[in-house]
Coordinates of C-alpha atoms in Angstrom, one line a residue:
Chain A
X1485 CA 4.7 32.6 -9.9
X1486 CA 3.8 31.0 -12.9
X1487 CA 5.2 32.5 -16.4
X1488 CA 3.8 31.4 -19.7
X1489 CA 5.6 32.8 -22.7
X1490 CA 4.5 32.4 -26.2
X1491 CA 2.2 29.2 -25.3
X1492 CA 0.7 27.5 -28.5
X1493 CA -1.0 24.2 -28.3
X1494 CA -2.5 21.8 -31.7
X1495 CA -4.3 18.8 -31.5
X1496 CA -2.7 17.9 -35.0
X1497 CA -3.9 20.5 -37.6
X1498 CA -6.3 22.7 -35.1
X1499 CA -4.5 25.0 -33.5
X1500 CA -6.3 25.5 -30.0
X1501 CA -3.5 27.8 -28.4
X1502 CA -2.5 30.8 -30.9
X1503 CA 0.5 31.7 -28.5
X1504 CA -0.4 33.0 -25.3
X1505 CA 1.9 35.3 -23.0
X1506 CA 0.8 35.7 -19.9
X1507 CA 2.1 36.0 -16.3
X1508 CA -0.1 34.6 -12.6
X1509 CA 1.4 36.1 -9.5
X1510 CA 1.4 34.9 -5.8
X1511 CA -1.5 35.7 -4.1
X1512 CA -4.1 36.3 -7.4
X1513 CA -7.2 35.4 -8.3
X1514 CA -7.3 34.5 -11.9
X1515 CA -10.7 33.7 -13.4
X1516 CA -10.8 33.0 -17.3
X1517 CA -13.8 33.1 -19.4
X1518 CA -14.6 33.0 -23.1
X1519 CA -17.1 31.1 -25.3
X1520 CA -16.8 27.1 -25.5
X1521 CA -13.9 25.9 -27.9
X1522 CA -11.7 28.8 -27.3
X1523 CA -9.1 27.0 -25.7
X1524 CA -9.3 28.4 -21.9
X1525 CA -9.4 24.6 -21.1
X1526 CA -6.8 23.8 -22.9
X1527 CA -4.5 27.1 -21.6
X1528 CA -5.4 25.5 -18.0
X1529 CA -4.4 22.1 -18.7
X1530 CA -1.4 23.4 -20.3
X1531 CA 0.0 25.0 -16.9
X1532 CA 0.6 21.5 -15.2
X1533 CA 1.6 19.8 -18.2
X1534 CA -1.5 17.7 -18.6
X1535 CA -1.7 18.9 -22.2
X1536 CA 1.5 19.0 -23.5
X1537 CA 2.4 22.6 -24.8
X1538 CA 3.4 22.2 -28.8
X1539 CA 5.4 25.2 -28.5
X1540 CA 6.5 28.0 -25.8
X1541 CA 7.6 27.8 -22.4
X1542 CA 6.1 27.7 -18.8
X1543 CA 8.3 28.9 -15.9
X1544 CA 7.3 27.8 -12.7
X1545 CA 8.6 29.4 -9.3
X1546 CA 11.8 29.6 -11.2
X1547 CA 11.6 26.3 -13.1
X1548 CA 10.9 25.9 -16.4
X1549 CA 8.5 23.3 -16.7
X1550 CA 8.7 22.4 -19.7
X1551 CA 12.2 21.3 -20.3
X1552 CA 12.3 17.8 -20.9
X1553 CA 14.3 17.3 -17.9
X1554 CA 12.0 18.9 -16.0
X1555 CA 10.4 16.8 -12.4
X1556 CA 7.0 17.4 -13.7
X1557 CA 5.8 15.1 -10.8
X1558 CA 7.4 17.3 -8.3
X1559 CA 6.3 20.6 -9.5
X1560 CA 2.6 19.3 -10.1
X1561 CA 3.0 18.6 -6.4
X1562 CA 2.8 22.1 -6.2
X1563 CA 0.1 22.6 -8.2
X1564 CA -3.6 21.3 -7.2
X1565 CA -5.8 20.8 -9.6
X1566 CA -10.1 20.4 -9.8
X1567 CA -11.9 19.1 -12.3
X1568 CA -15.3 19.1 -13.8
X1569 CA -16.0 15.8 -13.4
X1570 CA -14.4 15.9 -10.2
X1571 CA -12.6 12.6 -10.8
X1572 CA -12.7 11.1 -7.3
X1573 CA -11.3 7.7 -6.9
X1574 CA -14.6 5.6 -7.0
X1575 CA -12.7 2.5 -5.1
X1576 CA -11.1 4.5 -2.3
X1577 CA -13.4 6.2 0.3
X1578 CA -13.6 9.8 0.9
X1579 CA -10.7 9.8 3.2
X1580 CA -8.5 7.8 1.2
X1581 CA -8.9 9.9 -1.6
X1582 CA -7.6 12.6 0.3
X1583 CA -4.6 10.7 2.0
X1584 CA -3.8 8.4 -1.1
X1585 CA -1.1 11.1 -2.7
X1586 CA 0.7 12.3 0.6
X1587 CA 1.1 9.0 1.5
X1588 CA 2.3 7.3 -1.4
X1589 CA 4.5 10.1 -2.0
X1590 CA 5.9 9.5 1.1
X1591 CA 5.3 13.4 2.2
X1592 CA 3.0 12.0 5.5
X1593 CA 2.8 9.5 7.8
X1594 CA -0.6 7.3 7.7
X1595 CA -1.5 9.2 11.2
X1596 CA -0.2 12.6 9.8
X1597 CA -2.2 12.4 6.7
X1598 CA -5.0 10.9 9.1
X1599 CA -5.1 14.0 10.7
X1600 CA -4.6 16.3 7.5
X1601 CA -7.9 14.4 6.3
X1602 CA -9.9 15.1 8.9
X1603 CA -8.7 19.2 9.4
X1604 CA -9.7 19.5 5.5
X1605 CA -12.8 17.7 5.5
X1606 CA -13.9 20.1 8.4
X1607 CA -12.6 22.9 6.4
X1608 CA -15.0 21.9 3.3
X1609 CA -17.5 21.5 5.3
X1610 CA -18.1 17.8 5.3
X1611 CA -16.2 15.6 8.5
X1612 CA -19.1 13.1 8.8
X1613 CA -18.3 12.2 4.9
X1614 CA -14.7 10.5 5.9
X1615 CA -15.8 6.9 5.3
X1616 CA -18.5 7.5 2.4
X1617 CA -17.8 6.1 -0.9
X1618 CA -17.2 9.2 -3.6
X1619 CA -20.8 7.5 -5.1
X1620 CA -22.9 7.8 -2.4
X1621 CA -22.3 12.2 -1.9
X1622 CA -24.0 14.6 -4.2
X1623 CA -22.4 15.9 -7.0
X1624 CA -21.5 19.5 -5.1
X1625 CA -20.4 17.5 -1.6
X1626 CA -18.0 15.3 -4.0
X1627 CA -16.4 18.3 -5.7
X1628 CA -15.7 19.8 -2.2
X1629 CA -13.9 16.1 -1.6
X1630 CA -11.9 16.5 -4.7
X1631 CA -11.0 20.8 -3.7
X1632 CA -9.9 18.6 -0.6
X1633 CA -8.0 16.1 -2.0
X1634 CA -5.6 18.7 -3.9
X1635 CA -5.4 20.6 -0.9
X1636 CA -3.7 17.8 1.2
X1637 CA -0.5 18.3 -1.4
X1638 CA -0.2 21.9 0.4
X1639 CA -0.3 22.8 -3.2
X1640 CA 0.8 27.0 -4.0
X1641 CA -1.7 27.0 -6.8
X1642 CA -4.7 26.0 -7.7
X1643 CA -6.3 25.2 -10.8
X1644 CA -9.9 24.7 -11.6
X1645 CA -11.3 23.6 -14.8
X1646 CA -14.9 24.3 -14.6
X1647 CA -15.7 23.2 -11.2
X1648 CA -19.4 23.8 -11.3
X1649 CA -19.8 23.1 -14.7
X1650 CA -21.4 19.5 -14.2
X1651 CA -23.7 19.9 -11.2
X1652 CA -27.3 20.6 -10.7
X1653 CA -27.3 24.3 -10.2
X1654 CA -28.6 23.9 -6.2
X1655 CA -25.2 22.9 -6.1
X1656 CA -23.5 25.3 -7.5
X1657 CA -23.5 27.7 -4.3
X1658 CA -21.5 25.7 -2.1
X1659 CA -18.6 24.9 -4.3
X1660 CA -18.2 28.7 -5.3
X1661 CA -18.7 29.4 -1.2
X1662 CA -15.9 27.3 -0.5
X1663 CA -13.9 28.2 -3.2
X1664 CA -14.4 32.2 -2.2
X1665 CA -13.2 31.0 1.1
X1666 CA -10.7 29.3 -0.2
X1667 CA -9.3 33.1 -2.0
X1668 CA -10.1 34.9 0.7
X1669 CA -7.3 32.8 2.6
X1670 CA -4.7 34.0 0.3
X1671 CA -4.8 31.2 -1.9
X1672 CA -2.9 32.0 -5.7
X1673 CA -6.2 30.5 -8.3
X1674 CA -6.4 30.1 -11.9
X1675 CA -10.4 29.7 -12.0
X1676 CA -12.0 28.6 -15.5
X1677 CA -15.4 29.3 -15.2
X1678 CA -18.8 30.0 -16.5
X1679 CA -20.1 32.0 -13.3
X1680 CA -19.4 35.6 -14.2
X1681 CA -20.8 36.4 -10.7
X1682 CA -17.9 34.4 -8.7
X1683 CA -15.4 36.1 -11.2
X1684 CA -16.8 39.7 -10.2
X1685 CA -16.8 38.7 -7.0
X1686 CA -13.5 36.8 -6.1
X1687 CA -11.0 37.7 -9.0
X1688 CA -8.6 39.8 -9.0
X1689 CA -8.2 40.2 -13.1
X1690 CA -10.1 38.6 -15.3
X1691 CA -9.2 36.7 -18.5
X1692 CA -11.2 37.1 -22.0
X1693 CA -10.3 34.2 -24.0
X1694 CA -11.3 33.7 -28.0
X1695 CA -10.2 31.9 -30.6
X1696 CA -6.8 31.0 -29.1
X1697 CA -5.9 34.0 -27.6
X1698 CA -6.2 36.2 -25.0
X1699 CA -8.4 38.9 -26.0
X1700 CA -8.6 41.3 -23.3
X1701 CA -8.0 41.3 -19.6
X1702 CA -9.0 43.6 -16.9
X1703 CA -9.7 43.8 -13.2
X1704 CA -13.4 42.8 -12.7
X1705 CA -15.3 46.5 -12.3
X1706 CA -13.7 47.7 -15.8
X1707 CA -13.8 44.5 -17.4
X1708 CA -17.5 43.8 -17.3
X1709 CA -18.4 47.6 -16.9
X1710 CA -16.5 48.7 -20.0
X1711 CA -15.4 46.1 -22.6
X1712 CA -13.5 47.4 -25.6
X1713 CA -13.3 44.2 -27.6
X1714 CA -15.9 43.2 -30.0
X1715 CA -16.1 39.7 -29.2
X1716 CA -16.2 40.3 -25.2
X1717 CA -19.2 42.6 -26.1
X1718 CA -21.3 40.1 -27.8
X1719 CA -20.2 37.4 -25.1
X1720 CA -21.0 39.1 -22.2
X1721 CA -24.5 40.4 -23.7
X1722 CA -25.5 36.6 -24.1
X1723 CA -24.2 35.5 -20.7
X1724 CA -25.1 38.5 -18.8
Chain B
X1211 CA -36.3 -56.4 -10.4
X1212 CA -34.1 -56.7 -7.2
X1213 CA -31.9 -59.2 -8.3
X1214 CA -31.4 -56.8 -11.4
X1215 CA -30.3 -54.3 -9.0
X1216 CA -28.4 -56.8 -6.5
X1217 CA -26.1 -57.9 -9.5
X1218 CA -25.4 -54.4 -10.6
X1219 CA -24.6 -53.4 -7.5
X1220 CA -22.2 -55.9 -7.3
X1221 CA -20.5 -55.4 -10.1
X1222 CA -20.2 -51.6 -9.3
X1223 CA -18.7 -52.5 -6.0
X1224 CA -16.0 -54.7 -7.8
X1225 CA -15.0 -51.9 -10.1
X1226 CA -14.9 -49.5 -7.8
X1227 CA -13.1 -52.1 -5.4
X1228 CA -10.2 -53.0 -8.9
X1229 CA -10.8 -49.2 -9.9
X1230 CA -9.3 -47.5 -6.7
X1231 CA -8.7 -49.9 -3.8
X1232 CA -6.8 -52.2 -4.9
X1233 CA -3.1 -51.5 -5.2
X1234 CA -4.0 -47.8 -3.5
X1235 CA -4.8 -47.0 -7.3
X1236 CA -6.8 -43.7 -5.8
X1237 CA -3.5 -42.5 -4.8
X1238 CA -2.7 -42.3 -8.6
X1239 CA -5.6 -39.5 -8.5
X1240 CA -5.0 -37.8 -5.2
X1241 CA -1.3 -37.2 -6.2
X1242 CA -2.7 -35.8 -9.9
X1243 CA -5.2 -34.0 -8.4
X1244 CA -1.7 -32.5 -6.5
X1245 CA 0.0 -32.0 -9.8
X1246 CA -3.0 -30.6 -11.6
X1247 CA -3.7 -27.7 -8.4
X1248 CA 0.5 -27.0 -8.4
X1249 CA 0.7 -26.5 -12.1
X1250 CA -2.7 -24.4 -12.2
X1251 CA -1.9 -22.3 -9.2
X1252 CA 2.0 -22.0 -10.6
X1253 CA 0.5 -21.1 -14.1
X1254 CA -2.1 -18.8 -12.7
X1255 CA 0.6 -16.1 -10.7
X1256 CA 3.0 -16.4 -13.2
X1257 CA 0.1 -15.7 -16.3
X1258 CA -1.1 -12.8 -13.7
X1259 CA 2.7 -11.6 -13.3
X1260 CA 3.4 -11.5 -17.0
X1261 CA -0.1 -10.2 -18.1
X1262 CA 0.0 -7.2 -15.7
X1263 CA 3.6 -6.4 -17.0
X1264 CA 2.8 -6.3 -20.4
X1265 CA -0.8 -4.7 -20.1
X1266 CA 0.9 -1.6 -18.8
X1267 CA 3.7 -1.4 -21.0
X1268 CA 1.0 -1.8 -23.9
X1269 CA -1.5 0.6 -22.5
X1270 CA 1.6 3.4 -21.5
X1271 CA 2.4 2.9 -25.0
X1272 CA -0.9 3.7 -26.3
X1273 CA -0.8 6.3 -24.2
X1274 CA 2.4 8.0 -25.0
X1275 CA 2.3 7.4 -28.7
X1276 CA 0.8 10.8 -29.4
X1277 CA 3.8 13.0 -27.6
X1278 CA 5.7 15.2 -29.2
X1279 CA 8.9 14.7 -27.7
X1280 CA 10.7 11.6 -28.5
X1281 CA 13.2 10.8 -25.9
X1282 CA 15.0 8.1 -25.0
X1283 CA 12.3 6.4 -22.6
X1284 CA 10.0 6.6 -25.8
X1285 CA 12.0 4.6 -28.1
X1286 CA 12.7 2.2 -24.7
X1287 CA 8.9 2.0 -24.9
X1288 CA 8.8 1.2 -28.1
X1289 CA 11.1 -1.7 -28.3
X1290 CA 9.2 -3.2 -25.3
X1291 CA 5.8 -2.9 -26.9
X1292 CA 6.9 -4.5 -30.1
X1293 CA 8.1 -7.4 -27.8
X1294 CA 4.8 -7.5 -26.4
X1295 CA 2.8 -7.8 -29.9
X1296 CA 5.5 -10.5 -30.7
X1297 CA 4.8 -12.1 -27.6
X1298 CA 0.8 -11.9 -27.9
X1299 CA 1.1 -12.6 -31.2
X1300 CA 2.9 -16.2 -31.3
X1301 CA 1.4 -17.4 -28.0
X1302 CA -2.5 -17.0 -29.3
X1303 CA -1.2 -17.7 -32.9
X1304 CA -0.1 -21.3 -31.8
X1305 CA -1.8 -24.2 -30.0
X1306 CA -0.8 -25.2 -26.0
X1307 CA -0.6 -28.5 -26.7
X1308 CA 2.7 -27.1 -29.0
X1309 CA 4.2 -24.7 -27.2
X1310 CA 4.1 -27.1 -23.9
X1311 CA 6.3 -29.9 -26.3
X1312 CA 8.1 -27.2 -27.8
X1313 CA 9.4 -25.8 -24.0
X1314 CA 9.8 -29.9 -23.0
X1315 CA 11.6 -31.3 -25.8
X1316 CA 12.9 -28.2 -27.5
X1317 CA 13.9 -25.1 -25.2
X1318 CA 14.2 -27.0 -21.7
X1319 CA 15.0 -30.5 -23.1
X1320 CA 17.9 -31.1 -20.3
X1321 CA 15.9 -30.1 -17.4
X1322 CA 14.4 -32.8 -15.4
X1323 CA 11.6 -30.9 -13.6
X1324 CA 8.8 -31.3 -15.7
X1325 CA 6.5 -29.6 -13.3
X1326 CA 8.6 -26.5 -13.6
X1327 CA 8.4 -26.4 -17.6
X1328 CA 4.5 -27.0 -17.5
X1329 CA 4.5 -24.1 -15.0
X1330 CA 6.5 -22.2 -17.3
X1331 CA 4.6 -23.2 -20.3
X1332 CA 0.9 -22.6 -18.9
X1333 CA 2.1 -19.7 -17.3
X1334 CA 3.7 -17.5 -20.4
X1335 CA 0.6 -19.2 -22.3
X1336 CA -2.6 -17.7 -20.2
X1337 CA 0.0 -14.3 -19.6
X1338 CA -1.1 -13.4 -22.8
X1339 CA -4.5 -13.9 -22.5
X1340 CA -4.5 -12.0 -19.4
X1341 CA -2.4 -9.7 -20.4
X1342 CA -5.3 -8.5 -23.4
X1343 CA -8.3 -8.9 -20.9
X1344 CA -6.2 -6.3 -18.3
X1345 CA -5.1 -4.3 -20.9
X1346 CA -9.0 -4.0 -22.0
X1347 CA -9.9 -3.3 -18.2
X1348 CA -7.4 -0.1 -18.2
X1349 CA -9.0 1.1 -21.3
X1350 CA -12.4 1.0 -19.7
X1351 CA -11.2 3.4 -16.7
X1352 CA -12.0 7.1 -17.8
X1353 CA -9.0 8.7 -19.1
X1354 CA -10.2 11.4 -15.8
X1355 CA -8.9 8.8 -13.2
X1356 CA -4.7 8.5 -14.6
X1357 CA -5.2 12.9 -15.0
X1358 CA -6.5 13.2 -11.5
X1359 CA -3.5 10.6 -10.1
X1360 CA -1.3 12.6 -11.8
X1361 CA -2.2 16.0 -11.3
X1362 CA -1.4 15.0 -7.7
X1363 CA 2.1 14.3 -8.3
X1364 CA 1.4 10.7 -8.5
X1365 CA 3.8 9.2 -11.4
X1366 CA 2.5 6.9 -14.0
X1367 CA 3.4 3.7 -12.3
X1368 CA 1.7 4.6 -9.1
X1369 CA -1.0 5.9 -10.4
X1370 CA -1.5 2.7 -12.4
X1371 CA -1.1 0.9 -9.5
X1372 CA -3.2 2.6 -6.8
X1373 CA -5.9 3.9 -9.0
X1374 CA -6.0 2.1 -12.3
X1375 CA -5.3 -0.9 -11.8
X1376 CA -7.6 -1.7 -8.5
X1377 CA -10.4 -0.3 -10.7
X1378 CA -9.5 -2.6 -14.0
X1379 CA -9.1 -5.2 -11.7
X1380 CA -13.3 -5.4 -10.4
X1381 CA -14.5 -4.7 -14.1
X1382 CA -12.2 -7.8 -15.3
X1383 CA -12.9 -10.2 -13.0
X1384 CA -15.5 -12.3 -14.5
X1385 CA -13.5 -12.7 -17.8
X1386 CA -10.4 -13.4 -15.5
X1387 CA -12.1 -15.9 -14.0
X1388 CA -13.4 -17.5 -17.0
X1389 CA -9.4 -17.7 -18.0
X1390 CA -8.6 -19.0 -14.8
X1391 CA -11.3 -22.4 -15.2
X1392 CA -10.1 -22.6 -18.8
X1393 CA -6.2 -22.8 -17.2
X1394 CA -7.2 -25.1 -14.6
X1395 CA -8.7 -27.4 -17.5
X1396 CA -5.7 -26.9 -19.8
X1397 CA -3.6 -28.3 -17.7
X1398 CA -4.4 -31.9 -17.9
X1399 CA -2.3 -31.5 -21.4
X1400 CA 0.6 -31.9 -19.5
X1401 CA 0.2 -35.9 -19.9
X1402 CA 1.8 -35.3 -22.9
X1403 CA 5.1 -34.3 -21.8
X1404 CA 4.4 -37.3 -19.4
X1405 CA 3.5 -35.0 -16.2
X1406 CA 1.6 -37.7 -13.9
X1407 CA -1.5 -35.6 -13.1
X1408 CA -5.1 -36.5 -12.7
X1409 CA -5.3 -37.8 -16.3
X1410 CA -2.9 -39.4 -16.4
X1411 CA -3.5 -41.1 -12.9
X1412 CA -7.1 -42.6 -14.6
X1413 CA -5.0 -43.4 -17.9
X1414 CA -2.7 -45.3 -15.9
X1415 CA -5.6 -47.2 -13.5
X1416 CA -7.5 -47.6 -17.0
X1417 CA -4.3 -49.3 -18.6
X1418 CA -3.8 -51.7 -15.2
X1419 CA -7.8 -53.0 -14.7
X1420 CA -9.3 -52.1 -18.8
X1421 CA -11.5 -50.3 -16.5
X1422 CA -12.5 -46.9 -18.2
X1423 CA -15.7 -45.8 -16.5
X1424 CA -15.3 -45.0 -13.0
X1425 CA -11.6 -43.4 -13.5
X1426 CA -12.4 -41.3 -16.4
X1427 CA -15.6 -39.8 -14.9
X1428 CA -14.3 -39.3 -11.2
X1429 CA -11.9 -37.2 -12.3
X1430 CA -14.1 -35.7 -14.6
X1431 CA -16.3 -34.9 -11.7
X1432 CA -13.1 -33.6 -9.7
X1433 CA -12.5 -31.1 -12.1
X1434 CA -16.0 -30.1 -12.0
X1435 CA -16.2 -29.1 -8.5
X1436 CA -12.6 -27.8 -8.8
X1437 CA -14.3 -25.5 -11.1
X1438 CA -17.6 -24.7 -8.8
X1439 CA -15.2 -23.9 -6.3
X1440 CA -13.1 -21.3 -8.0
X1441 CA -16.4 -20.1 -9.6
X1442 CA -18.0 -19.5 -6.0
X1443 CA -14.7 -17.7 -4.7
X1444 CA -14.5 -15.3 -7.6
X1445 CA -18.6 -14.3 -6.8
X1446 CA -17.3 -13.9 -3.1
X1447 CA -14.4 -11.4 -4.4
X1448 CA -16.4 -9.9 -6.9
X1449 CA -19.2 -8.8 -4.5
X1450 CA -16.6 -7.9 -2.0
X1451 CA -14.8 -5.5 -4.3
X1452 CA -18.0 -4.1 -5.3
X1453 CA -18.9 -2.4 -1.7
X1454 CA -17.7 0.6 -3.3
X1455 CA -20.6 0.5 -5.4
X1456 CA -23.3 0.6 -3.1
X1457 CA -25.1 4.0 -3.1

């Protein structure tokens, strides 16, 4: 589904990406991890083009992404993305946040997306929400808006940077629940995360980034059961 | 004492009476007060037009300056952002008073509607002030708000307009409205390209009766609740824009 081939990134002379091939197919549950500065932000941002790649090629569902021709709106359509900060619109209430993009895209009608808005927020969990302002929900309730809001696109993918990273860890739970939910319906996920129990629990391979690379990858069991690179050892001692 | 006041009283009733009645000299200020509120109001959406226009073509430049690929909408970018600075540039660089006899006597010296130059004049003039102030309010939204827009599939352009610009809009609105009052005060400079406004109305009554008090400060005092007016309308917007905010 997604294909990454010989990904480097720099922000001038620091090279944050040290090329990176990799491939994400339909259906998995990609969780990355590695120590702070080692680019896994970067290698997420990087897949719908809000970093832009200094060199290699992304291939998405057949369509190379990063060819300057390429409909980048379009294919980030496609692609829904969560952040750590969440990033809600702060002038738009919770259900215009989720209708704002299928409507101005023209994709639904107001009722259509109406209807869309309400379905997710009963999915995540949070109907009575629909005309709250993103400031007055908890940190946790507005990340579930924002998993909501990239949902309404119908996206194929989904991206999270962090999710939990910036809530009060009471919070933490619900997020991860509704993002295991969200897997356990089939959804294709590129997860960066610090929770090594969500990525034992949901992923289906997990990635070891450091220092620009991918280090090691594994499915779950055998990665955190037997590590073979140095690095992962002394990282998952510290976080485990 | 009484008599005191008795004789001054009748002497301000004779001004006022040579001042405004007579002749229907007031008319001479209603009909400014017309051309003043026409040019401001003109000025106003044509400075907001203009300043909006160039804000994002500055800000997208900003923005883009750090890409790596340098295609053809970059360099189109770039000629329209050195346009800009020109434009910012010259207009803050020179004095109103100027510019508004350069664009009468110099660039529209054939065209007979003055109110349309003064318009035009006011209106590129206070673009460029508005056009810094929006550009500052885009800066202030975090850089999370245009990533989110367009990790939907939102393009630049619509996300600027649905997200970014409704935001920069409440943070800018008190230094907007400071360059509105100063616009609506400007414009009694068009007397000198002979524009028969307020000013000019009391200029003219002062000129018929040698009378200088009473026209000069009743329009001063127009002006001032002109001002109090737009002042209280921008608090009502402001606090209605700021609902959001409520926790």
């Amino acid at each position: 589904m997604i294909d990454v081939k010989g990904l480097k990134k720099s922000f001038g002379n620091h090279d944050v990406l040290k090329g990176i091939d990799e491939h994400i197919y339909k259906g998995e549950k990609v969780v990355v991890i590695g120590p702070s500065g080692s680019g896994k932000s970067t290698f997420l941002r990087c897949l719908n083009l809000l970093e832009e790649p200094t060199e290699g090629t992304i291939t998405f569902e057949g369509n190379d992404i990063t060819a300057p021709k390429a409909d980048i709106d379009a294919i980030r359509r496609k692609m829904g993305m969560v952040f750590q900060q969440f990033n809600l619109f702060p002038h738009l209430s919770v259900k215009e946040n989720i209708k704002l993009a299928p409507v101005k895209l023209g994709i639904m009608t107001n009722s259509e997306a109406d209807a869309k808005a309400m379905e997710l927020l009963k999915r995540v969990g949070l109907p009575d929400k629909a005309d709250a302002f993103p400031k007055q929900l908890s940190g946790g309730q507005q990340q579930r808006i924002a998993i909501a809001r990239a949902l309404a696109m119908n996206p194929d993918v989904m991206l999270f940077d962090e999710p939990t990273s910036a809530l009060d860890p009471e919070m933490v739970g619900e997020v991860l629940q509704l993002m295991k939910q969200l897997a356990d319906e089939g959804m294709t996920m590129v997860v960066v995360t610090h929770e090594m129990g969500f990525a034992r629990e949901v992923a289906t391979r997990v990635l070891f980034m450091d220092d620009g690379v991918i280090a090691e990858q594994n499915e779950p069991k055998e990665f955190f059961a037997n590590p073979k690179n140095q690095r992962l050892k002394e990282f998952l001692s510290k976080v485990l | 004492m009484r008599e005191w006041f008795y004789s001054h009283y009748l002497e301000f009733l004779h001004d006022f009476n040579q001042s405004f009645i007579e002749d229907d000299r007031w008319l001479y200020i209603v009909k400014g007060l017309g051309i003043t509120i026409t040019v401001a109001v003109g000025a106003l959406i044509l400075g907001v037009i203009f300043g909006v226009i160039v804000a994002v073509i500055r800000s997208a430049h900003d923005q883009r300056k750090h890409k790596k690929t340098k295609d053809l909408g970059y360099y189109l970018l770039g000629i329209l952002d050195f346009i800009c600075k020109v434009y910012l540039t010259v207009i803050r660089g020179t004095p109103m008073m100027v510019q508004l006899l350069i664009m009468y006597f110099v660039i529209f010296a054939s065209s007979t509607n003055t109110t349309m130059v003064a318009i035009l004049a006011f209106g590129i003039n206070s673009g460029a002030y508005v056009a810094e102030i929006i550009r500052g309010g885009i800066m202030s939204i975090d850089a999370g708000q245009m990533e989110a827009g367009r990790s939907l599939g939102l393009n630049y352009i619509k996300t600027m307009r649905y997200i970014i610009i409704p935001q920069a809009i409440k943070n800018i609105l008190p230094a907007l409205g400071n360059e509105m009052i100063t616009l609506l005060k400007d414009t009694s400079l068009v007397t000198v390209i002979g524009l028969k406004d307020m000013v000019k109305g009391a200029l003219i009554i002062q000129g018929r009766t040698y009378q200088a008090f009473l026209p000069l400060v009743s329009v001063a005092i127009i002006y001032l609740i002109l001002v109090i007016i737009l002042s209280k309308l921008l608090t009502l917007l402001e606090r209605r824009l700021r609902e959001s905010d409520r926790r």
